[in-house]
Coordinates of N, CA and C in Angstrom, one line a residue:
M1 N -27.5 85.5 73.1 CA -27.6 86.9 73.3 C -27.2 87.3 74.7
D2 N -27.5 86.5 75.7 CA -27.2 86.9 77.1 C -25.7 87.1 77.3
Q3 N -24.9 86.3 76.5 CA -23.5 86.5 76.6 C -23.1 87.9 76.2
I4 N -23.7 88.4 75.1 CA -23.4 89.7 74.6 C -23.8 90.8 75.6
L5 N -25.0 90.7 76.2 CA -25.5 91.7 77.1 C -24.7 91.7 78.4
K6 N -24.1 90.6 78.7 CA -23.3 90.5 79.9 C -22.1 91.4 79.9
Y7 N -21.5 91.6 78.7 CA -20.4 92.5 78.5 C -20.7 93.9 77.9
F8 N -21.8 94.0 77.2 CA -22.2 95.2 76.5 C -23.5 95.7 77.1
K9 N -23.5 96.4 78.2 CA -24.7 96.7 78.9 C -25.4 97.9 78.5
T10 N -24.8 98.7 77.6 CA -25.4 100.0 77.2 C -25.9 99.9 75.7
L11 N -26.1 98.7 75.2 CA -26.7 98.6 73.8 C -28.1 99.2 73.8
S12 N -28.4 99.9 72.7 CA -29.7 100.5 72.5 C -30.7 99.3 72.1
E13 N -32.0 99.6 72.2 CA -33.0 98.6 71.8 C -32.8 98.2 70.4
E14 N -32.4 99.1 69.5 CA -32.2 98.8 68.1 C -31.0 97.8 67.9
Q15 N -29.9 98.1 68.7 CA -28.7 97.2 68.6 C -29.1 95.8 69.1
Q16 N -29.8 95.8 70.2 CA -30.2 94.5 70.8 C -31.1 93.7 69.8
R17 N -32.0 94.4 69.1 CA -32.9 93.8 68.1 C -32.0 93.2 67.0
Q18 N -31.1 94.0 66.5 CA -30.3 93.6 65.4 C -29.4 92.3 65.8
L19 N -28.8 92.4 66.9 CA -28.0 91.2 67.4 C -28.9 90.0 67.6
S20 N -30.1 90.2 68.1 CA -30.9 89.0 68.4 C -31.4 88.3 67.1
M21 N -31.4 89.1 66.0 CA -31.9 88.5 64.7 C -30.8 87.6 64.1
L22 N -29.6 87.8 64.5 CA -28.5 87.1 63.8 C -28.6 85.6 63.9
D23 N -29.1 85.0 65.0 CA -29.1 83.6 65.2 C -29.9 82.9 64.2
A24 N -31.2 83.3 64.0 CA -32.1 82.7 63.0 C -31.6 82.9 61.6
L25 N -31.1 84.1 61.3 CA -30.6 84.4 60.0 C -29.4 83.6 59.6
Y26 N -28.4 83.5 60.5 CA -27.3 82.6 60.1 C -27.6 81.2 60.1
H27 N -28.5 80.7 60.9 CA -28.9 79.3 60.8 C -29.6 79.0 59.5
D28 N -30.4 80.0 59.1 CA -31.2 79.8 57.8 C -30.2 79.8 56.6
W29 N -29.3 80.8 56.6 CA -28.4 81.0 55.4 C -27.4 79.8 55.4
N30 N -27.0 79.4 56.6 CA -26.0 78.3 56.7 C -26.5 77.0 56.1
E31 N -27.8 76.8 56.1 CA -28.4 75.6 55.4 C -28.3 75.7 53.9
K32 N -28.3 76.9 53.4 CA -28.2 77.1 51.9 C -26.7 77.3 51.5
I33 N -25.9 78.1 52.2 CA -24.6 78.3 51.9 C -23.7 78.2 53.1
N34 N -22.8 77.2 53.1 CA -22.1 76.9 54.4 C -21.0 78.0 54.6
V35 N -21.3 78.9 55.6 CA -20.3 79.9 55.9 C -19.7 79.7 57.3
I36 N -20.4 78.9 58.1 CA -20.0 78.6 59.5 C -20.0 77.1 59.6
S37 N -19.0 76.4 60.2 CA -19.0 75.0 60.3 C -20.2 74.5 61.0
R38 N -20.7 73.3 60.7 CA -21.9 72.8 61.3 C -21.9 72.7 62.8
K39 N -20.7 72.3 63.3 CA -20.5 72.1 64.7 C -20.4 73.4 65.5
D40 N -20.1 74.5 64.7 CA -19.9 75.8 65.3 C -21.1 76.7 65.3
I41 N -22.1 76.4 64.4 CA -23.2 77.3 64.2 C -24.0 77.5 65.5
D42 N -24.1 76.4 66.4 CA -24.8 76.5 67.6 C -24.1 77.3 68.7
H43 N -22.9 77.7 68.4 CA -22.1 78.6 69.3 C -21.9 80.0 68.6
L44 N -22.9 80.4 67.8 CA -22.7 81.6 67.0 C -22.4 82.8 67.9
Y45 N -23.1 83.0 69.0 CA -22.9 84.2 69.7 C -21.5 84.3 70.4
E46 N -21.1 83.1 71.0 CA -19.8 83.1 71.6 C -18.6 83.1 70.7
H47 N -18.7 82.2 69.7 CA -17.5 82.0 68.9 C -17.4 82.9 67.7
H48 N -18.5 83.6 67.4 CA -18.4 84.5 66.2 C -18.8 85.9 66.5
V49 N -20.0 86.1 67.2 CA -20.4 87.5 67.5 C -19.6 88.1 68.6
L50 N -19.5 87.5 69.7 CA -18.7 88.0 70.9 C -17.3 88.1 70.5
H51 N -16.7 87.1 69.8 CA -15.3 87.1 69.4 C -15.1 88.4 68.6
S52 N -16.0 88.6 67.6 CA -15.8 89.8 66.8 C -15.8 91.1 67.6
L53 N -16.7 91.1 68.6 CA -16.9 92.4 69.4 C -15.7 92.6 70.3
A54 N -14.7 91.7 70.4 CA -13.5 91.9 71.2 C -12.8 93.2 70.7
I55 N -12.9 93.4 69.4 CA -12.3 94.6 68.8 C -12.9 95.9 69.4
G56 N -14.2 95.8 69.7 CA -14.8 96.9 70.3 C -14.5 97.2 71.8
Q57 N -13.8 96.2 72.4 CA -13.3 96.4 73.8 C -11.9 97.1 73.7
A58 N -11.2 97.0 72.6 CA -9.9 97.6 72.5 C -9.9 99.0 72.0
I59 N -10.9 99.3 71.2 CA -11.0 100.6 70.6 C -12.5 101.0 70.4
H60 N -12.8 102.3 70.7 CA -14.1 102.8 70.4 C -14.0 103.7 69.2
F61 N -14.4 103.2 68.0 CA -14.2 103.9 66.8 C -15.0 105.2 66.9
R62 N -14.3 106.3 66.5 CA -15.0 107.6 66.5 C -15.9 107.7 65.3
P63 N -17.0 108.5 65.4 CA -17.9 108.7 64.3 C -17.1 109.1 63.0
G64 N -17.5 108.5 61.9 CA -16.8 108.8 60.6 C -15.6 107.9 60.3
T65 N -15.2 107.1 61.2 CA -14.1 106.2 61.0 C -14.5 105.2 59.9
R66 N -13.5 104.9 59.0 CA -13.7 103.9 57.9 C -12.9 102.7 58.2
V67 N -13.6 101.5 58.1 CA -13.0 100.2 58.5 C -13.2 99.2 57.3
L68 N -12.1 98.6 57.0 CA -12.2 97.5 56.0 C -12.1 96.2 56.7
D69 N -13.1 95.3 56.4 CA -13.1 93.9 57.0 C -12.5 93.0 55.9
F70 N -11.3 92.6 56.0 CA -10.6 91.8 55.0 C -10.9 90.3 55.2
G71 N -11.4 89.7 54.2 CA -11.8 88.3 54.2 C -12.9 88.0 55.2
T72 N -14.0 88.7 55.0 CA -15.1 88.8 56.0 C -15.8 87.4 56.1
G73 N -15.7 86.6 55.1 CA -16.5 85.3 55.1 C -18.0 85.7 55.1
G74 N -18.8 85.2 56.1 CA -20.2 85.5 56.2 C -20.5 86.8 56.9
G75 N -19.4 87.6 57.2 CA -19.7 88.9 57.9 C -19.0 89.1 59.2
F76 N -17.9 88.4 59.5 CA -17.2 88.5 60.8 C -15.8 89.0 60.5
P77 N -15.3 90.0 61.3 CA -16.0 90.7 62.4 C -16.9 91.8 62.0
G78 N -17.0 92.1 60.7 CA -17.7 93.4 60.3 C -19.1 93.6 60.7
I79 N -20.0 92.6 60.6 CA -21.4 92.8 60.9 C -21.6 93.1 62.4
P80 N -21.1 92.3 63.3 CA -21.2 92.7 64.8 C -20.6 94.0 65.1
L81 N -19.5 94.4 64.5 CA -18.9 95.7 64.8 C -19.7 96.8 64.2
A82 N -20.3 96.6 63.0 CA -21.2 97.6 62.4 C -22.4 97.9 63.3
I83 N -22.9 96.8 64.0 CA -24.0 97.0 64.9 C -23.6 97.8 66.1
L84 N -22.4 97.5 66.6 CA -21.9 98.2 67.8 C -21.5 99.7 67.5
F85 N -21.0 99.9 66.3 CA -20.6 101.3 65.9 C -21.4 101.8 64.7
P86 N -22.6 102.2 64.9 CA -23.5 102.6 63.8 C -23.0 103.9 63.0
D87 N -22.1 104.6 63.7 CA -21.6 105.9 63.0 C -20.2 105.6 62.3
T88 N -19.8 104.4 62.2 CA -18.6 104.0 61.5 C -19.0 103.3 60.2
R89 N -18.2 103.6 59.1 CA -18.5 102.9 57.8 C -17.7 101.7 57.7
F90 N -18.3 100.6 57.3 CA -17.6 99.3 57.2 C -17.8 98.8 55.7
R91 N -16.6 98.4 55.2 CA -16.6 97.8 53.9 C -16.1 96.3 54.1
L92 N -16.9 95.4 53.7 CA -16.6 94.0 53.9 C -16.2 93.4 52.6
I93 N -15.0 92.8 52.5 CA -14.6 92.2 51.2 C -14.2 90.7 51.4
D94 N -14.5 89.9 50.4 CA -14.1 88.5 50.4 C -14.0 88.0 49.0
G95 N -13.1 87.1 48.8 CA -12.9 86.6 47.4 C -13.9 85.5 47.0
T96 N -14.8 85.1 47.9 CA -15.8 84.1 47.6 C -17.1 84.8 47.5
G97 N -17.7 84.8 46.3 CA -18.9 85.5 46.1 C -20.1 85.1 46.9
K98 N -20.3 83.8 47.1 CA -21.4 83.3 47.9 C -21.4 83.7 49.3
K99 N -20.2 83.9 49.9 CA -20.1 84.3 51.3 C -20.5 85.8 51.4
I100 N -20.1 86.6 50.4 CA -20.5 88.0 50.3 C -22.0 88.1 50.2
R101 N -22.6 87.2 49.5 CA -24.1 87.2 49.4 C -24.7 87.1 50.7
V102 N -24.2 86.2 51.5 CA -24.7 85.9 52.9 C -24.6 87.2 53.7
A103 N -23.4 87.8 53.7 CA -23.1 89.0 54.5 C -24.0 90.1 54.1
T104 N -24.2 90.3 52.7 CA -25.1 91.3 52.2 C -26.6 91.1 52.7
E105 N -27.1 89.9 52.5 CA -28.4 89.6 52.9 C -28.7 89.8 54.4
I106 N -27.8 89.4 55.2 CA -27.9 89.6 56.6 C -27.9 91.0 57.0
A107 N -26.9 91.8 56.5 CA -26.9 93.2 56.8 C -28.2 93.9 56.4
N108 N -28.7 93.5 55.2 CA -30.0 94.1 54.7 C -31.1 93.7 55.6
A109 N -31.2 92.4 56.0 CA -32.3 91.9 56.8 C -32.4 92.6 58.2
I110 N -31.3 93.0 58.8 CA -31.3 93.6 60.1 C -31.3 95.1 60.0
G111 N -31.2 95.6 58.8 CA -31.3 97.1 58.6 C -30.1 97.9 58.8
L112 N -28.9 97.2 58.6 CA -27.6 98.0 58.7 C -27.5 98.9 57.6
K113 N -27.2 100.2 57.9 CA -27.1 101.2 56.9 C -25.6 101.6 56.6
N114 N -24.7 101.1 57.5 CA -23.3 101.5 57.5 C -22.4 100.4 57.0
V115 N -22.9 99.5 56.2 CA -22.2 98.3 55.7 C -22.3 98.2 54.2
E116 N -21.2 98.0 53.5 CA -21.3 97.5 52.1 C -20.4 96.2 52.0
A117 N -20.9 95.2 51.4 CA -20.2 93.9 51.2 C -19.9 93.7 49.7
V118 N -18.6 93.5 49.4 CA -18.2 93.5 48.0 C -17.4 92.2 47.7
H119 N -17.7 91.6 46.6 CA -16.9 90.4 46.2 C -15.6 90.9 45.6
L120 N -14.5 90.8 46.3 CA -13.2 91.4 45.9 C -12.1 90.7 46.7
R121 N -11.0 90.5 46.0 CA -9.8 90.0 46.7 C -9.1 91.2 47.3
G122 N -8.3 91.0 48.4 CA -7.7 92.1 49.0 C -6.7 92.9 48.2
E123 N -6.0 92.1 47.2 CA -5.1 92.8 46.3 C -5.7 93.8 45.4
E124 N -7.1 93.6 45.2 CA -7.8 94.5 44.3 C -8.4 95.7 45.0
E125 N -8.4 95.7 46.3 CA -9.0 96.8 47.1 C -8.0 98.0 47.1
N126 N -8.5 99.1 46.6 CA -7.6 100.3 46.5 C -8.1 101.5 47.5
G127 N -9.2 101.3 48.2 CA -9.6 102.4 49.1 C -8.7 102.6 50.3
K128 N -8.9 103.7 50.9 CA -8.1 104.1 52.1 C -9.0 104.0 53.4
Y129 N -8.5 103.4 54.4 CA -9.3 103.2 55.6 C -8.4 103.5 56.9
D130 N -9.1 103.8 58.0 CA -8.5 104.1 59.2 C -7.9 102.7 59.8
F131 N -8.7 101.7 59.7 CA -8.3 100.4 60.2 C -8.8 99.3 59.3
V132 N -7.9 98.2 59.2 CA -8.3 97.0 58.6 C -8.5 96.0 59.7
V133 N -9.6 95.3 59.7 CA -9.9 94.2 60.7 C -10.0 92.9 60.0
S134 N -9.7 91.8 60.8 CA -9.7 90.5 60.1 C -9.7 89.4 61.2
R135 N -10.2 88.3 60.8 CA -10.3 87.1 61.7 C -9.5 86.0 61.1
A136 N -8.2 85.8 61.5 CA -7.4 84.7 61.1 C -7.5 84.2 59.6
V137 N -7.4 85.2 58.8 CA -7.6 84.9 57.3 C -6.3 84.3 56.8
M138 N -5.1 84.9 57.2 CA -3.8 84.4 56.7 C -2.8 84.9 57.7
P139 N -1.5 84.4 57.6 CA -0.5 84.9 58.5 C -0.4 86.4 58.5
L140 N -0.2 87.0 59.7 CA -0.2 88.4 59.8 C 0.8 89.1 58.9
P141 N 2.0 88.7 58.7 CA 2.9 89.4 57.7 C 2.4 89.4 56.3
D142 N 1.7 88.3 55.9 CA 1.1 88.3 54.5 C 0.0 89.3 54.4
L143 N -0.8 89.3 55.5 CA -2.0 90.3 55.5 C -1.5 91.7 55.4
I144 N -0.5 92.0 56.2 CA 0.0 93.4 56.3 C 0.6 93.8 55.0
K145 N 1.3 92.9 54.3 CA 1.9 93.2 53.0 C 0.8 93.6 52.0
I146 N -0.4 93.0 52.1 CA -1.5 93.3 51.2 C -2.2 94.6 51.5
V147 N -2.4 94.8 52.8 CA -3.3 96.0 53.2 C -2.5 97.3 53.6
R148 N -1.2 97.2 53.6 CA -0.5 98.4 53.9 C -0.9 99.6 53.1
K149 N -1.2 99.3 51.8 CA -1.6 100.3 50.8 C -2.9 101.0 51.1
N150 N -3.7 100.3 52.0 CA -5.1 100.7 52.3 C -5.2 101.6 53.5
I151 N -4.1 101.8 54.3 CA -4.2 102.5 55.5 C -4.1 104.0 55.2
S152 N -5.1 104.7 55.7 CA -5.1 106.2 55.5 C -4.0 106.9 56.4
S153 N -3.5 108.0 55.9 CA -2.5 108.7 56.7 C -3.2 109.7 57.6
T154 N -4.5 109.9 57.4 CA -5.3 110.9 58.3 C -5.7 110.1 59.5
Q155 N -5.4 110.7 60.7 CA -5.7 110.1 62.0 C -7.0 110.7 62.5
R156 N -7.9 109.9 63.0 CA -9.1 110.4 63.7 C -9.5 109.7 65.0
N157 N -8.7 108.7 65.4 CA -9.0 107.9 66.6 C -7.8 108.1 67.6
A158 N -8.1 107.7 68.8 CA -7.0 107.8 69.8 C -5.9 106.8 69.5
M159 N -6.3 105.6 68.9 CA -5.4 104.6 68.5 C -4.9 104.9 67.1
L160 N -3.6 104.9 66.8 CA -3.1 105.1 65.5 C -3.7 104.1 64.5
N161 N -3.9 104.6 63.2 CA -4.4 103.7 62.2 C -3.5 102.5 62.0
G162 N -4.2 101.4 61.6 CA -3.4 100.2 61.5 C -4.4 99.0 61.3
V163 N -3.8 97.8 61.7 CA -4.5 96.5 61.5 C -4.9 96.0 62.9
L164 N -6.1 95.5 63.0 CA -6.6 94.8 64.2 C -7.1 93.4 63.8
C165 N -6.3 92.4 64.2 CA -6.5 91.0 63.7 C -6.8 90.0 64.9
L166 N -7.8 89.3 64.8 CA -8.2 88.3 65.8 C -7.5 87.0 65.4
K167 N -6.8 86.4 66.4 CA -6.0 85.2 66.1 C -6.1 84.2 67.3
G168 N -5.8 83.0 67.1 CA -5.7 82.0 68.2 C -4.4 81.3 68.2
G169 N -4.1 80.7 69.4 CA -2.9 79.9 69.5 C -1.6 80.7 69.7
D170 N -0.5 80.2 69.4 CA 0.8 80.9 69.6 C 1.0 81.9 68.4
V171 N 1.0 83.1 68.8 CA 1.1 84.2 67.8 C 2.5 84.9 67.8
S172 N 3.4 84.4 68.6 CA 4.7 85.0 68.8 C 5.5 85.2 67.5
G173 N 5.5 84.1 66.7 CA 6.2 84.1 65.4 C 5.6 85.2 64.4
E174 N 4.3 85.3 64.4 CA 3.6 86.2 63.5 C 3.9 87.7 63.8
V175 N 4.0 88.0 65.1 CA 4.2 89.4 65.5 C 5.7 89.8 65.6
R176 N 6.6 88.8 65.6 CA 8.0 89.2 65.8 C 8.5 90.2 64.7
P177 N 8.2 90.0 63.4 CA 8.7 91.0 62.5 C 8.3 92.5 62.7
F178 N 7.3 92.7 63.6 CA 6.8 94.1 63.7 C 7.3 94.7 65.0
G179 N 8.1 93.9 65.8 CA 8.7 94.5 67.0 C 7.7 95.3 67.9
H180 N 8.2 96.5 68.3 CA 7.4 97.3 69.3 C 6.1 97.8 68.6
R181 N 6.0 97.7 67.3 CA 4.7 98.3 66.7 C 3.5 97.3 66.8
A182 N 3.8 96.1 67.3 CA 2.7 95.1 67.4 C 2.4 95.0 68.9
E183 N 1.1 95.0 69.2 CA 0.6 94.8 70.6 C -0.3 93.6 70.6
V184 N -0.1 92.7 71.5 CA -0.9 91.4 71.6 C -1.8 91.5 72.8
M185 N -3.1 91.5 72.6 CA -4.0 91.7 73.7 C -4.8 90.4 73.9
P186 N -4.7 89.7 75.0 CA -5.5 88.5 75.2 C -7.0 88.8 75.3
V187 N -7.8 88.1 74.5 CA -9.2 88.3 74.5 C -9.8 88.0 75.9
S188 N -9.1 87.0 76.6 CA -9.6 86.6 77.9 C -9.5 87.7 79.0
T189 N -8.9 88.8 78.6 CA -8.9 90.0 79.5 C -10.3 90.6 79.6
W190 N -11.0 90.5 78.5 CA -12.4 91.1 78.4 C -13.5 90.1 78.7
F191 N -13.3 88.9 78.2 CA -14.4 87.8 78.2 C -13.9 86.6 79.0
D192 N -14.7 86.2 80.0 CA -14.2 85.1 80.9 C -14.6 83.7 80.5
E193 N -15.3 83.5 79.3 CA -15.6 82.1 78.9 C -14.3 81.4 78.5
E194 N -14.3 80.1 78.8 CA -13.1 79.3 78.6 C -12.6 79.3 77.1
W195 N -13.6 79.4 76.2 CA -13.2 79.4 74.7 C -12.2 80.5 74.4
F196 N -12.2 81.6 75.1 CA -11.4 82.7 74.8 C -10.0 82.6 75.3
Q197 N -9.7 81.5 76.0 CA -8.3 81.3 76.4 C -7.5 81.0 75.1
E198 N -6.3 81.6 75.0 CA -5.4 81.5 73.8 C -6.1 82.1 72.6
K199 N -7.0 83.1 72.8 CA -7.4 83.9 71.7 C -6.9 85.3 71.9
Y200 N -6.4 85.9 70.8 CA -5.7 87.2 70.9 C -6.2 88.2 69.9
L201 N -6.1 89.5 70.3 CA -6.3 90.6 69.3 C -4.9 91.2 69.1
I202 N -4.5 91.2 67.9 CA -3.2 91.7 67.5 C -3.4 93.1 66.9
Y203 N -2.7 94.1 67.4 CA -2.8 95.4 66.8 C -1.5 95.8 66.3
V204 N -1.4 96.2 65.0 CA -0.1 96.7 64.4 C -0.4 98.1 63.9
A205 N 0.3 99.1 64.4 CA 0.1 100.5 63.9 C 0.9 100.6 62.6
L206 N 0.2 101.1 61.6 CA 0.8 101.3 60.3 C 0.8 102.8 59.9

């Protein structure tokens, strides 16, 4: 939790309470349904929560914004972002039902009112959203081919509607097809932990 507070100093007591509950909840659920690798669960706040919140360093979603978390797994980046932006609506989808169960149970346990988690493949999602967020679910061109249909034409944020995708390693090949429409932001710009070296947030306006 200290890592989160280091970068997000204006969190309300409620937001701090919700974030602090995640550790025990994810440890507990991970024993029943493996959504985070065993070696990674002890780095929950750095590798999963803070990593997810990098999106909140690039954009401050305006109230009423609608966000689709594509391939959420156990709730990343959607649940940390929903805590950070309580006035934004988040729809979390994943093709694996047991992962959606974990995301649903954790959202309910911490009292998130702005999240719905649904067992659904991306191809089946027909709703319209301001942004689609994702954490390394598939190659970026494949992701954008699926979610292009879900991007709303109504703009309500300073950043144009599109995709915000967290990736690691060499991303040059993935962004090349999008030319000037793709912006690659190093996560290490915001967070100084060594783990964030070679981690990137890719934004593609659609």
